[in-house]
mmCIF file of C-alpha atoms and ligand atoms in Angstrom:
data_model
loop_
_atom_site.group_PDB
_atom_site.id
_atom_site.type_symbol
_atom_site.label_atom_id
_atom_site.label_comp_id
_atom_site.label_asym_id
_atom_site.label_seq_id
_atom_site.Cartn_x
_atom_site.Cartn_y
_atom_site.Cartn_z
ATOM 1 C CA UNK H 1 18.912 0.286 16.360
ATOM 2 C CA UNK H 2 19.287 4.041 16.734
ATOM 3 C CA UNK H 3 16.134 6.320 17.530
ATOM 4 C CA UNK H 4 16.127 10.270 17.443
ATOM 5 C CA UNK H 5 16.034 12.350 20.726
ATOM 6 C CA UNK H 6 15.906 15.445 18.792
ATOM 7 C CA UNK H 7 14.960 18.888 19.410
ATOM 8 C CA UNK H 8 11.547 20.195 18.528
ATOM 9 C CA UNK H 9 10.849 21.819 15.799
ATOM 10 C CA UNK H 10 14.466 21.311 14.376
ATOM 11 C CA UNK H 11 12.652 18.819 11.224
ATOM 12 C CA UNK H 12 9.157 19.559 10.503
ATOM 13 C CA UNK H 13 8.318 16.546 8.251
ATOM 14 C CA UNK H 14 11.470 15.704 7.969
ATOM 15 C CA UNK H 15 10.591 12.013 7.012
ATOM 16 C CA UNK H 16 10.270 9.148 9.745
ATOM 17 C CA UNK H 17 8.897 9.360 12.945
ATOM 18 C CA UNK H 18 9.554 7.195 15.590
ATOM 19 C CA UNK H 19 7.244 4.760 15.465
ATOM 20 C CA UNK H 20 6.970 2.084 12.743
ATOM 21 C CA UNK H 21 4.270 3.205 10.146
ATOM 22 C CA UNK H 22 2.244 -0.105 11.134
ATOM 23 C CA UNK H 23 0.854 2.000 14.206
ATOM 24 C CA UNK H 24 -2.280 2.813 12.312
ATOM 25 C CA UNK H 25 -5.821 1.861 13.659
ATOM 26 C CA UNK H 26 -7.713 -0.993 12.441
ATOM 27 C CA UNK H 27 -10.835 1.166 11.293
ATOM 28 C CA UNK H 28 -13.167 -1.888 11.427
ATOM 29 C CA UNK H 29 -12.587 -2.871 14.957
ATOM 30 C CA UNK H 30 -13.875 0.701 16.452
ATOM 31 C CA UNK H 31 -17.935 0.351 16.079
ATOM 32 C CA UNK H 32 -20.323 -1.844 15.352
ATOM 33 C CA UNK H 33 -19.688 -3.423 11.497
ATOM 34 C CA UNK H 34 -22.003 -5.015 9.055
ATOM 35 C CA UNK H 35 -21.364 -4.134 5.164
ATOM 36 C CA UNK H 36 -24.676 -2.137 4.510
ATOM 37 C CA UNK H 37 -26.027 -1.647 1.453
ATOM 38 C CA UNK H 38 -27.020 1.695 2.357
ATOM 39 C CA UNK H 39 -25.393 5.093 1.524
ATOM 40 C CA UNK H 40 -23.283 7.462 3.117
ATOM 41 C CA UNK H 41 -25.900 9.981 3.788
ATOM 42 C CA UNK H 42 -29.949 9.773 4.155
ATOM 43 C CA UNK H 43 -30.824 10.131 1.033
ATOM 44 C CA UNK H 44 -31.410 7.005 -1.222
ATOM 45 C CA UNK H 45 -30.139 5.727 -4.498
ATOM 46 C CA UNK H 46 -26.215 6.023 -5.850
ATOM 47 C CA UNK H 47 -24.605 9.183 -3.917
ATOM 48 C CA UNK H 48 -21.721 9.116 -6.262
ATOM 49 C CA UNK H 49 -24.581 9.491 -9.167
ATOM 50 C CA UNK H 50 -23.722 12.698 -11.655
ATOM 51 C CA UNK H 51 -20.899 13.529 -9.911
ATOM 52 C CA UNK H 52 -17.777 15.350 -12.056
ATOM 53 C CA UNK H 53 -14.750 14.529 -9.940
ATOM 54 C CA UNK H 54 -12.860 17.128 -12.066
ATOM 55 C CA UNK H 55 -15.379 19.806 -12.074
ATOM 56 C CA UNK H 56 -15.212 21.395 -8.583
ATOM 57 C CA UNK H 57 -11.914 20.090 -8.306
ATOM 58 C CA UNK H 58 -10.825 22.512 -10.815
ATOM 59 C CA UNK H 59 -12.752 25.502 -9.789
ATOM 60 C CA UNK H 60 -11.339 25.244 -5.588
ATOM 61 C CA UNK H 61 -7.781 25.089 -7.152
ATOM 62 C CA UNK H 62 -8.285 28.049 -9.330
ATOM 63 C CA UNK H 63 -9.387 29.525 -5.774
ATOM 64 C CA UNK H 64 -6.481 28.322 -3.491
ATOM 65 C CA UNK H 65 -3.683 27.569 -5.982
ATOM 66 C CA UNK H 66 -1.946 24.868 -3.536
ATOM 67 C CA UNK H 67 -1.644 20.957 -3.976
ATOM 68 C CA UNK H 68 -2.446 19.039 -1.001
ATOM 69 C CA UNK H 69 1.420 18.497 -0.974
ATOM 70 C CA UNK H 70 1.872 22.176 -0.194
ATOM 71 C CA UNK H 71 -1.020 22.764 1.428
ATOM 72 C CA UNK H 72 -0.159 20.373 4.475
ATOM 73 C CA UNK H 73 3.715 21.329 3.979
ATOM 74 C CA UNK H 74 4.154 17.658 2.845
ATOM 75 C CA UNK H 75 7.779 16.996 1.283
ATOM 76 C CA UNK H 76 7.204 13.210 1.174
ATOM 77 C CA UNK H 77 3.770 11.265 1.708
ATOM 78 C CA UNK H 78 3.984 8.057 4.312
ATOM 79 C CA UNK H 79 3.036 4.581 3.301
ATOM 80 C CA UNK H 80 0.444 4.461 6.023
ATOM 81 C CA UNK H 81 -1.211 7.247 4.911
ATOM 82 C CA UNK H 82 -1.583 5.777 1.223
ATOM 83 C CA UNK H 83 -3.063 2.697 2.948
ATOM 84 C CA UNK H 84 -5.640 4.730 5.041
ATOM 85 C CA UNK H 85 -6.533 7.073 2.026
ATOM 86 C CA UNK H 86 -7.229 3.299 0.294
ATOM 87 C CA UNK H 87 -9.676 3.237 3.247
ATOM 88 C CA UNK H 88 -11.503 6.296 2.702
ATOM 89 C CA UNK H 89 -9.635 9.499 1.420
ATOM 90 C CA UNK H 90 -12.192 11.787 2.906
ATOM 91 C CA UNK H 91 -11.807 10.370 6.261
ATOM 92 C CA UNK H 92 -7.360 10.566 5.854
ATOM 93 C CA UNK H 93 -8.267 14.223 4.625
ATOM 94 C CA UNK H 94 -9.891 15.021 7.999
ATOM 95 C CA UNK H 95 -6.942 13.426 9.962
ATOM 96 C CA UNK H 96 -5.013 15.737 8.603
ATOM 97 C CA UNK H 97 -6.625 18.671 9.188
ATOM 98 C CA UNK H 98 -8.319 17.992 12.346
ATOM 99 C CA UNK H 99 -6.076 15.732 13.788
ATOM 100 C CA UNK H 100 -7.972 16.416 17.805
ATOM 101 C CA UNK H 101 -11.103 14.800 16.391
ATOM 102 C CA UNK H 102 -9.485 11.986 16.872
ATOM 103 C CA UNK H 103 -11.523 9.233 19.344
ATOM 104 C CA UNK H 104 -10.090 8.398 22.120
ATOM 105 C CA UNK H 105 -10.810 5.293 21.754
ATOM 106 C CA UNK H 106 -8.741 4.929 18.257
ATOM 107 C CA UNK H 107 -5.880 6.576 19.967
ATOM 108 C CA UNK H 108 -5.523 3.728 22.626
ATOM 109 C CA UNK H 109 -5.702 0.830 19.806
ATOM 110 C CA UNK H 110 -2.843 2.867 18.553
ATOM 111 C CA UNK H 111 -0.977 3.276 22.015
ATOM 112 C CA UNK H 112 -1.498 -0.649 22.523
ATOM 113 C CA UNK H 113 -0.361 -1.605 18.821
ATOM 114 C CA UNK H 114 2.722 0.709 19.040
ATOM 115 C CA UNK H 115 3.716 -1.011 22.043
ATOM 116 C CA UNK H 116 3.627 -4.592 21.124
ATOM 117 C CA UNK H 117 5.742 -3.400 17.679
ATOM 118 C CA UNK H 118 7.924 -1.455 20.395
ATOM 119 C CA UNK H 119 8.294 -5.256 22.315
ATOM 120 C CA UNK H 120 9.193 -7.058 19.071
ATOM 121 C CA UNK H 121 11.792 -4.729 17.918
ATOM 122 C CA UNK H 122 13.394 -4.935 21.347
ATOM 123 C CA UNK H 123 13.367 -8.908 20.971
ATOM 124 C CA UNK H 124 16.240 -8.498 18.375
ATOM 125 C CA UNK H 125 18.082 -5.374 19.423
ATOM 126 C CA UNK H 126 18.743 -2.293 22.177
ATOM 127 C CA UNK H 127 17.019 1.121 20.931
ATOM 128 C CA UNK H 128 19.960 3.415 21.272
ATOM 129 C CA UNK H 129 18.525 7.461 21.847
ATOM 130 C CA UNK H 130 20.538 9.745 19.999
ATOM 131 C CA UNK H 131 20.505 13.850 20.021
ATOM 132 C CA UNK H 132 19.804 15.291 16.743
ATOM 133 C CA UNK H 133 19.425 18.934 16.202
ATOM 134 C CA UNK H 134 18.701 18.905 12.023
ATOM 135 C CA UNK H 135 16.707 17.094 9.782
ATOM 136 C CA UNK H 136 19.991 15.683 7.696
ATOM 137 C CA UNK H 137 20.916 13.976 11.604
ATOM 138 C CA UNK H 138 17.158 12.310 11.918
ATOM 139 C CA UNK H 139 18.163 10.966 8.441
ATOM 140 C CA UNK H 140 21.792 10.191 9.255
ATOM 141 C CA UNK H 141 19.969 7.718 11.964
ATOM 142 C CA UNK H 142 17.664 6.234 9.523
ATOM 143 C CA UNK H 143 20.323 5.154 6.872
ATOM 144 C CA UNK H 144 22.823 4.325 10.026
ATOM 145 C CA UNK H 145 19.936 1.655 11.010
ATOM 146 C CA UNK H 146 19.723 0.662 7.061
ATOM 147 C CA UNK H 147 23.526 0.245 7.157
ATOM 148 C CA UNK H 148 23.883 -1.794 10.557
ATOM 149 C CA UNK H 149 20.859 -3.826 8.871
ATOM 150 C CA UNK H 150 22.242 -4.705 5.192
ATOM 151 C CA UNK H 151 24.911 -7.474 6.917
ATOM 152 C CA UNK H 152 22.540 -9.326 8.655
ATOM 153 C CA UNK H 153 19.960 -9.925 6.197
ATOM 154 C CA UNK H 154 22.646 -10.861 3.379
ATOM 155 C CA UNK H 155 24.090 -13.237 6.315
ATOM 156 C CA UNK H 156 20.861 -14.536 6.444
ATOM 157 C CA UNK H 157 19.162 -12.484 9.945
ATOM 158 C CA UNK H 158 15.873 -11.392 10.607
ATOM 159 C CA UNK H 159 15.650 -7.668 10.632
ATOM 160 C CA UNK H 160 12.814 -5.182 12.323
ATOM 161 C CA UNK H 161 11.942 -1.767 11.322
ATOM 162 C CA UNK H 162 13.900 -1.710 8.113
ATOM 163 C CA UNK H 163 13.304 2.041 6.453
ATOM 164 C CA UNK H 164 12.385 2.253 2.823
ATOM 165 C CA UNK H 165 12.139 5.576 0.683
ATOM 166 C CA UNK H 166 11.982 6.178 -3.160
ATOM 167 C CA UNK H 167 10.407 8.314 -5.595
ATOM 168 C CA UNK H 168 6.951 7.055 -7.271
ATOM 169 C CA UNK H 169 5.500 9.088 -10.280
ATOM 170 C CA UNK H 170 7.053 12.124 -9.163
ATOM 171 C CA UNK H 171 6.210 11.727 -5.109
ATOM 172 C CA UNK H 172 8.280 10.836 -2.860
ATOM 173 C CA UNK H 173 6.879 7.666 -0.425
ATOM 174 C CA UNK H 174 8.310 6.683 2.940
ATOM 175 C CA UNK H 175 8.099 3.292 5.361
ATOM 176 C CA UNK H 176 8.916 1.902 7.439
ATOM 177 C CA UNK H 177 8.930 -2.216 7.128
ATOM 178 C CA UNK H 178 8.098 -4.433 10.307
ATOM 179 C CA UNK H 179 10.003 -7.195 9.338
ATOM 180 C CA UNK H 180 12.538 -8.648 6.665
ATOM 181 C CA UNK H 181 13.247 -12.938 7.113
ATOM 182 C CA UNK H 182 14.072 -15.907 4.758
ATOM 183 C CA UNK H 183 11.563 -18.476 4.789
ATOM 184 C CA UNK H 184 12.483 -22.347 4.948
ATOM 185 C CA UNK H 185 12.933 -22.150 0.979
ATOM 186 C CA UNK H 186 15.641 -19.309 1.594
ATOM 187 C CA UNK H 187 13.220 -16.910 0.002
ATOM 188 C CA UNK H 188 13.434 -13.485 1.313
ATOM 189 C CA UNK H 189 9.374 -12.519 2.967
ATOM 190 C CA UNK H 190 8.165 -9.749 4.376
ATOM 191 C CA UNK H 191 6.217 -10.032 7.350
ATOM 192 C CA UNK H 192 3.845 -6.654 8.302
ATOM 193 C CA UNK H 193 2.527 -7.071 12.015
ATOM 194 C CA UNK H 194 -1.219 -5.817 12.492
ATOM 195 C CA UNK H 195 -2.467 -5.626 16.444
ATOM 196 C CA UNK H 196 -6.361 -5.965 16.870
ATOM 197 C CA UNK H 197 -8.411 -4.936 19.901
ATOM 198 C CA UNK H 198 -11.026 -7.685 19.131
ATOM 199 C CA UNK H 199 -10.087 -11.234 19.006
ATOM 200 C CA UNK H 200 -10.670 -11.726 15.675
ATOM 201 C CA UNK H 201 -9.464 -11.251 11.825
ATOM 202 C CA UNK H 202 -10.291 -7.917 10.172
ATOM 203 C CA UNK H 203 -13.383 -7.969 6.992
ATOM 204 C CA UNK H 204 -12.229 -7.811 3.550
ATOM 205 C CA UNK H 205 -11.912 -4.322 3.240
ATOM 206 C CA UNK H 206 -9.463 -3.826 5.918
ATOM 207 C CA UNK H 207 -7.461 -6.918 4.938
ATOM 208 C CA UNK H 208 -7.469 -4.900 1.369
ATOM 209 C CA UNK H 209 -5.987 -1.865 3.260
ATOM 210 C CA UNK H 210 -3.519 -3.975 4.428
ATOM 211 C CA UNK H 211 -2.375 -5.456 1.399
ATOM 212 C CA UNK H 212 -2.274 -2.142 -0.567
ATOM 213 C CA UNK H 213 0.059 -1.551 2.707
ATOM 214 C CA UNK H 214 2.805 -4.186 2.199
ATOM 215 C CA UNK H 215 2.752 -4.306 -1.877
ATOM 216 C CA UNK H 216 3.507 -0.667 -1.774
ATOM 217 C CA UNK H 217 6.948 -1.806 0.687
ATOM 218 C CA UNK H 218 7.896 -4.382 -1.634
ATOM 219 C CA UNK H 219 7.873 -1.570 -4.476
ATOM 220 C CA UNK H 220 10.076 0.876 -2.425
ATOM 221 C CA UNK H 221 12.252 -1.774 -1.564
ATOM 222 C CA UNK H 222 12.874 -3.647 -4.454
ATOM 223 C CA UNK H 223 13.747 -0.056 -6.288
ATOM 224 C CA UNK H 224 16.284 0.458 -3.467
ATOM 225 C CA UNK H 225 18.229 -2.759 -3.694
ATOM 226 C CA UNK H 226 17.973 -2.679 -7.872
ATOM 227 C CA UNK H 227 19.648 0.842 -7.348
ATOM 228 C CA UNK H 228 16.860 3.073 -8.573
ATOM 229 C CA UNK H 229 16.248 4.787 -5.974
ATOM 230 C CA UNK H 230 19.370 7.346 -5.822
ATOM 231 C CA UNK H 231 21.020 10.111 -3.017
ATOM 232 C CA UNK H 232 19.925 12.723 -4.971
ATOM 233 C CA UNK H 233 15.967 12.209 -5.441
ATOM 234 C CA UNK H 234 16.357 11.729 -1.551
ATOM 235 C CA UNK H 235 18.330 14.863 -1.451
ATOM 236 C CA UNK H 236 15.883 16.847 -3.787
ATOM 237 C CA UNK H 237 12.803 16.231 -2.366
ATOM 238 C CA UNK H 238 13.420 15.808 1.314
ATOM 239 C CA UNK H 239 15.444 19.702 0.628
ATOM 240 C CA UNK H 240 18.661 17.852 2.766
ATOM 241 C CA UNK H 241 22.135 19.377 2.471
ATOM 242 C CA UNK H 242 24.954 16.712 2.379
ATOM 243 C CA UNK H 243 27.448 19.316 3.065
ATOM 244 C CA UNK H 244 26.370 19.683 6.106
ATOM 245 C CA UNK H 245 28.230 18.052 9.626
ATOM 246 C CA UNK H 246 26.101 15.805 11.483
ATOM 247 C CA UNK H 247 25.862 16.725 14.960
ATOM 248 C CA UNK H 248 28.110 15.072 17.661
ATOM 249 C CA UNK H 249 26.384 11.974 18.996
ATOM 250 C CA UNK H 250 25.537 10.793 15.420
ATOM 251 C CA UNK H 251 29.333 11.175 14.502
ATOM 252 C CA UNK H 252 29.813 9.091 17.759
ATOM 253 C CA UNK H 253 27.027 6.543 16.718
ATOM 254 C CA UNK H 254 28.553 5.898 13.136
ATOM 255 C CA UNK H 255 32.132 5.450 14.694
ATOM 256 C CA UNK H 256 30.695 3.309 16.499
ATOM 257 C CA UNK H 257 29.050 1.283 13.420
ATOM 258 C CA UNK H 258 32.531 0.965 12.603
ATOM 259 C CA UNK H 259 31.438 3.628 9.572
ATOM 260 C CA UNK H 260 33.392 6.868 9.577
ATOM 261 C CA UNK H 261 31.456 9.923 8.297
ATOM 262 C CA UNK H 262 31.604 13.335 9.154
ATOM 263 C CA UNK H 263 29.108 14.830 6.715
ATOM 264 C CA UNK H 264 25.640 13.968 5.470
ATOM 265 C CA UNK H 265 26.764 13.701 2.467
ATOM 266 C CA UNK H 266 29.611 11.275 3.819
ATOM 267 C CA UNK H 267 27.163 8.637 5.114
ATOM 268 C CA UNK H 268 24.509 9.248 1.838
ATOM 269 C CA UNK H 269 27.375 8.091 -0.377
ATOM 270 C CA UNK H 270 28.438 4.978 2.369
ATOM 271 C CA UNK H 271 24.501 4.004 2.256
ATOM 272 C CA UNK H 272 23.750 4.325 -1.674
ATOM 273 C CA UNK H 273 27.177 2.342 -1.863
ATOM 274 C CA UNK H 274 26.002 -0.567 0.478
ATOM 275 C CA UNK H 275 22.655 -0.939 -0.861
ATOM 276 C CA UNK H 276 23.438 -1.425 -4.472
ATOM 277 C CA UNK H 277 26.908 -3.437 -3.841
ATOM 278 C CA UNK H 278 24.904 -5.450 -1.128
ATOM 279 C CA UNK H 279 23.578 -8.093 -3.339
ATOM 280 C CA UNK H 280 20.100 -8.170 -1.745
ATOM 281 C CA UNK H 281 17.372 -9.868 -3.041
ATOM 282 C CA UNK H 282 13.831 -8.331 -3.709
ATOM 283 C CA UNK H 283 11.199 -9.468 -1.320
ATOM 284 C CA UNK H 284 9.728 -12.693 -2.275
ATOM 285 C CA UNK H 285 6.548 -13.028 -0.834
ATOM 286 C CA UNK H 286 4.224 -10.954 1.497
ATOM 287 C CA UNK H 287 2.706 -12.112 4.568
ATOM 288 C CA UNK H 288 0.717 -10.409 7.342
ATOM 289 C CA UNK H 289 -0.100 -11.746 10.484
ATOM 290 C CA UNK H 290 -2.775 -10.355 12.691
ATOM 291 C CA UNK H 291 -2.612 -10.534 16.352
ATOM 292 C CA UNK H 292 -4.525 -10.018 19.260
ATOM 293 C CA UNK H 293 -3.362 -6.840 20.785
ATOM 294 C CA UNK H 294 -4.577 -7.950 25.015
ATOM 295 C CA UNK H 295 -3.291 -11.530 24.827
ATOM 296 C CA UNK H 296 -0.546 -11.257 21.552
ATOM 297 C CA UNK H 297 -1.913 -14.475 20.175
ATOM 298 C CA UNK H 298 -1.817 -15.076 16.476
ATOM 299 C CA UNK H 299 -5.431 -14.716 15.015
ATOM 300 C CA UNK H 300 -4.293 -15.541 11.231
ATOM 301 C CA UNK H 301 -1.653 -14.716 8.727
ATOM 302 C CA UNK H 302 -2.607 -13.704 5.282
ATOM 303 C CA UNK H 303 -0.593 -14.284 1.989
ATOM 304 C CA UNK H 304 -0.595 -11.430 -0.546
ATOM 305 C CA UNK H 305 -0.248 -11.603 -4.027
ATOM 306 C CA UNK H 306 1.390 -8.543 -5.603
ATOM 307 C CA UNK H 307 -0.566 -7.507 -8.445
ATOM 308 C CA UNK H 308 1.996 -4.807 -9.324
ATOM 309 C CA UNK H 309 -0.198 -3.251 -12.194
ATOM 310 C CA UNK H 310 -3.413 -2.976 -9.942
ATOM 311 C CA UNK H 311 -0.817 -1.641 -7.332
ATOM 312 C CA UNK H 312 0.437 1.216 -9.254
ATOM 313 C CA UNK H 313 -2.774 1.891 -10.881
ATOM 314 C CA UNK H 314 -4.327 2.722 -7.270
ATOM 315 C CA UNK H 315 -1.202 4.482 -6.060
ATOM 316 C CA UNK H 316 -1.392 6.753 -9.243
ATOM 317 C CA UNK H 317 -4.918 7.546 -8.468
ATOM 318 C CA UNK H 318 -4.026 8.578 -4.924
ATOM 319 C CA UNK H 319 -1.095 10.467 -5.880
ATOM 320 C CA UNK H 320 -3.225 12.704 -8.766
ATOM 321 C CA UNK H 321 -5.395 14.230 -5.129
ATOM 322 C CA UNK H 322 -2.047 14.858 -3.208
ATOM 323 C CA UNK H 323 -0.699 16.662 -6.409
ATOM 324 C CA UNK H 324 -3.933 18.127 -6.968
ATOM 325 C CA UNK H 325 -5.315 16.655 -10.052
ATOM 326 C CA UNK H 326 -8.543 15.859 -8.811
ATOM 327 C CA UNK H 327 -10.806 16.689 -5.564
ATOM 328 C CA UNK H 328 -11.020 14.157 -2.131
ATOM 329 C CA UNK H 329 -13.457 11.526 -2.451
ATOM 330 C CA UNK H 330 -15.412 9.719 0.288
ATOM 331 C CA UNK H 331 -16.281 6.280 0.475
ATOM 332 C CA UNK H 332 -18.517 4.405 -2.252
ATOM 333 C CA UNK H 333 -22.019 3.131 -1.770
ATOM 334 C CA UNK H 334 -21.314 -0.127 -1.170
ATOM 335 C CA UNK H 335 -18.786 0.869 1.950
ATOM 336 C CA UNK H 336 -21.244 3.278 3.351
ATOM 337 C CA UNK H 337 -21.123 1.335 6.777
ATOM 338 C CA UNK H 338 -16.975 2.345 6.867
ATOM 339 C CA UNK H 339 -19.451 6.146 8.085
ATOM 340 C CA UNK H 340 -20.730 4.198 11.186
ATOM 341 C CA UNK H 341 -17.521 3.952 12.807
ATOM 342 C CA UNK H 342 -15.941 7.048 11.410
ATOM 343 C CA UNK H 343 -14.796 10.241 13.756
ATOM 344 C CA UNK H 344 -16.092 12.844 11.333
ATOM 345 C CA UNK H 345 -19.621 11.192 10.095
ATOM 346 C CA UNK H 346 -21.234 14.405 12.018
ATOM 347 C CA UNK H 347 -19.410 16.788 9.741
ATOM 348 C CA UNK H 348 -18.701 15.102 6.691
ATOM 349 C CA UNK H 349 -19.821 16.481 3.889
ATOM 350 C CA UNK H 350 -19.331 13.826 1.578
ATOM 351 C CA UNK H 351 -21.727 11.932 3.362
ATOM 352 C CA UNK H 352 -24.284 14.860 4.379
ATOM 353 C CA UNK H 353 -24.598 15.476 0.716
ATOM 354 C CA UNK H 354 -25.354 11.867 -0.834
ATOM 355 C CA UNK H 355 -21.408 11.418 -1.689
ATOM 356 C CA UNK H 356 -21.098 14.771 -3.854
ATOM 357 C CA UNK H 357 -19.505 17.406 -2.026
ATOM 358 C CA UNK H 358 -16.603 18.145 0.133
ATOM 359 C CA UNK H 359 -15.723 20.863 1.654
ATOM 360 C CA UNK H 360 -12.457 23.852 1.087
ATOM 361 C CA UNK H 361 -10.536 23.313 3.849
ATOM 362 C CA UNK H 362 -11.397 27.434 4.522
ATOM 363 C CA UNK H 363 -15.231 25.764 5.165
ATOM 364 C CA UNK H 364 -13.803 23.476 7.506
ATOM 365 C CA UNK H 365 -11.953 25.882 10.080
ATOM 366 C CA UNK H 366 -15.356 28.151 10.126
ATOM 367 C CA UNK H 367 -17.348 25.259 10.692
ATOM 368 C CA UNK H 368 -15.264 24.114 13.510
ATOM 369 C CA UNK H 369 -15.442 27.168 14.582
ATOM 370 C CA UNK H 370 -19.064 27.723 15.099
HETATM 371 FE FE1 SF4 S 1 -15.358 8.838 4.746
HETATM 372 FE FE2 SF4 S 1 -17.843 8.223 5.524
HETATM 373 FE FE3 SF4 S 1 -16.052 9.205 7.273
HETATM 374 FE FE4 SF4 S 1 -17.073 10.781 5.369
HETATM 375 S S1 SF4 S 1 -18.199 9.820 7.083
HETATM 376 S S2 SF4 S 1 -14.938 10.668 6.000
HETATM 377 S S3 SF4 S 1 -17.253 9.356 3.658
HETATM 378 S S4 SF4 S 1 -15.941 7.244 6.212
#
């Protein structure tokens, strides 16, 4: 499969990345864990008591004016990042804007997982590096993998990294899939790879994560190979041109696909086309295996039931902060112990004030600034 080598800059949230959207850390694996009773901050008793999610909500956007969306020049919103908002939204917040508060511990579970995913994806194909210079050419590669991947999986192959995009309630949501096979039954599964640093399975609440994770795929994916997910919504809200010429060594790439396509809009119409003449099935069932990141040995495999209606009904909850319907929340009382292992316990406000408060980001940067 093809990768981008492409110049910096050139396609600012342009979509993908690189990496499979798996690479994300297993929260519960970086401190000491026990589910405590206790609350986010010192105080005692419900910290979520009284509080008016809408209230302040509505007075910082009369102040600032800007939806998350715009406010972290967001044209699409990552899978990933719906799953680790289902972990604690406060915490995916403070990713975002302080990304260097990162541990450095977290980042090297996410070096190690990103290289076993690397390993398996190079069990089943060659990574092929290819220039791009504009966001419609990092695109061009994603739907050139998409189109190289169609014929094996309706002749029956296991695919890896299989990209999946499609508007939800107005957002647009990308992902990337770890793995696409047909079980013994000839029932089409999805299997979602998750590395651990300690050898042994992840507590409920990360396993929840998880599952949130791979439902959301099978949504995306289904709508793309019913044909409801369409070139323009891709077009619209990833701002792409299909007029335009891709660059050189994607032209060369799809020639070499055997696909010939000189614009954007040329290889939008060959993908589209594919996809809903394809025949695909929708995924059948959901599995996700967790593995030992030091020794890659299986630790368990989990099968999840998609609840579609719980599925949608969480999604639409995240989606009404990112549009900026409603103000960041931290984590409940009962997951008050998810602050023991978290990067920004010593400045969270959520958790300083009992599980009322957050902070504009404008209170953030003088705060870090202190
Ligand atoms: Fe969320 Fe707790 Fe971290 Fe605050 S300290 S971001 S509430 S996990």
């Amino acid at each position: 499969m093809a990768g981008t080598g492409r110049e910096s800059g050139a396609t600012e949230n342009a979509g993908f990345g690189d990496l499979s959207d798996s690479e994300f850390p297993d929260f519960s694996e970086l401190g000491d864990i026990e589910e405590l009773g206790s609350q986010p901050g010192s105080s005692s008793g419900n910290p979520r008591k009284e509080v008016d999610p809408e209230g302040p909500w509505k007075r910082k956007r009369e102040a600032d004016a800007l939806t998350p969306m715009e406010r972290f020049h967001l044209r699409c919103l990552w899978i990933s990042d719906l799953a680790t908002q289902s972990w604690c939204e406060q915490q995916m917040v403070y990713g975002k804007e302080l990304p260097d508060f990162q541990s450095a511990e977290k980042a090297a579970v996410l070096s190690a997982g990103a290289s076993i995913h690397l390993a398996r994806e190079l069990e089943l194909h060659d990574l092929v590096n290819i220039h791009t210079s504009t966001k419609e050419d990092v695109w061009a590669v994603k739907l050139l993998n998409i189109l190289c991947m169609i014929p094996i999986l309706q002749s029956g192959g296991t695919i890896r990294e299989f990209p999946v995009f499609g508007e939800v309630e107005g957002v647009f949501l990308v992902g990337v899939i770890d793995e696409l096979h047909y079980t013994s039954k000839g029932e089409l599964e999805l299997a979602e790879l998750k590395t651990r640093k300690r050898p042994m399975m992840p507590l409920e609440a990360q396993k929840e994560k998880d599952r949130f994770q791979v439902s959301l795929y099978k949504c995306i994916f289904d709508a793309m190979v019913r044909g409801q997910v369409t070139s323009a919504s891709l077009v619209h809200h990833m701002k792409l041109s299909p007029e335009l010429l891709l660059g050189p060594q994607v032209q060369s790439h799809a020639r070499q696909g055997g696909f010939t396509a000189k614009s954007f809009g040329d290889l939008l119409e060959l993908t589209f086309l594919s996809l809903t003449l394809s025949d695909l099935p929708v995924i059948d069932s959901l599995k996700i295996e967790y593995s030992h990141q030091e020794t890659d040995t299986v630790l368990g495999t989990e099968m999840v039931v998609f609840e579609e209606k719980q599925v949608r009904d969480k999604l639409r909850h995240q989606l009404k902060y990112w549009t900026g319907l409603r103000e960041p929340q931290g984590v409940d009382v009962k997951e008050a112990w998810k602050c023991r292992m978290c990067d920004y316990a010593a400045i969270c406000e959520w958790r300083q004030s009992g599980g009322t408060k957050t902070l504009t980001q404008e209170q953030h940067a003088k705060k870090m600034t202190k």
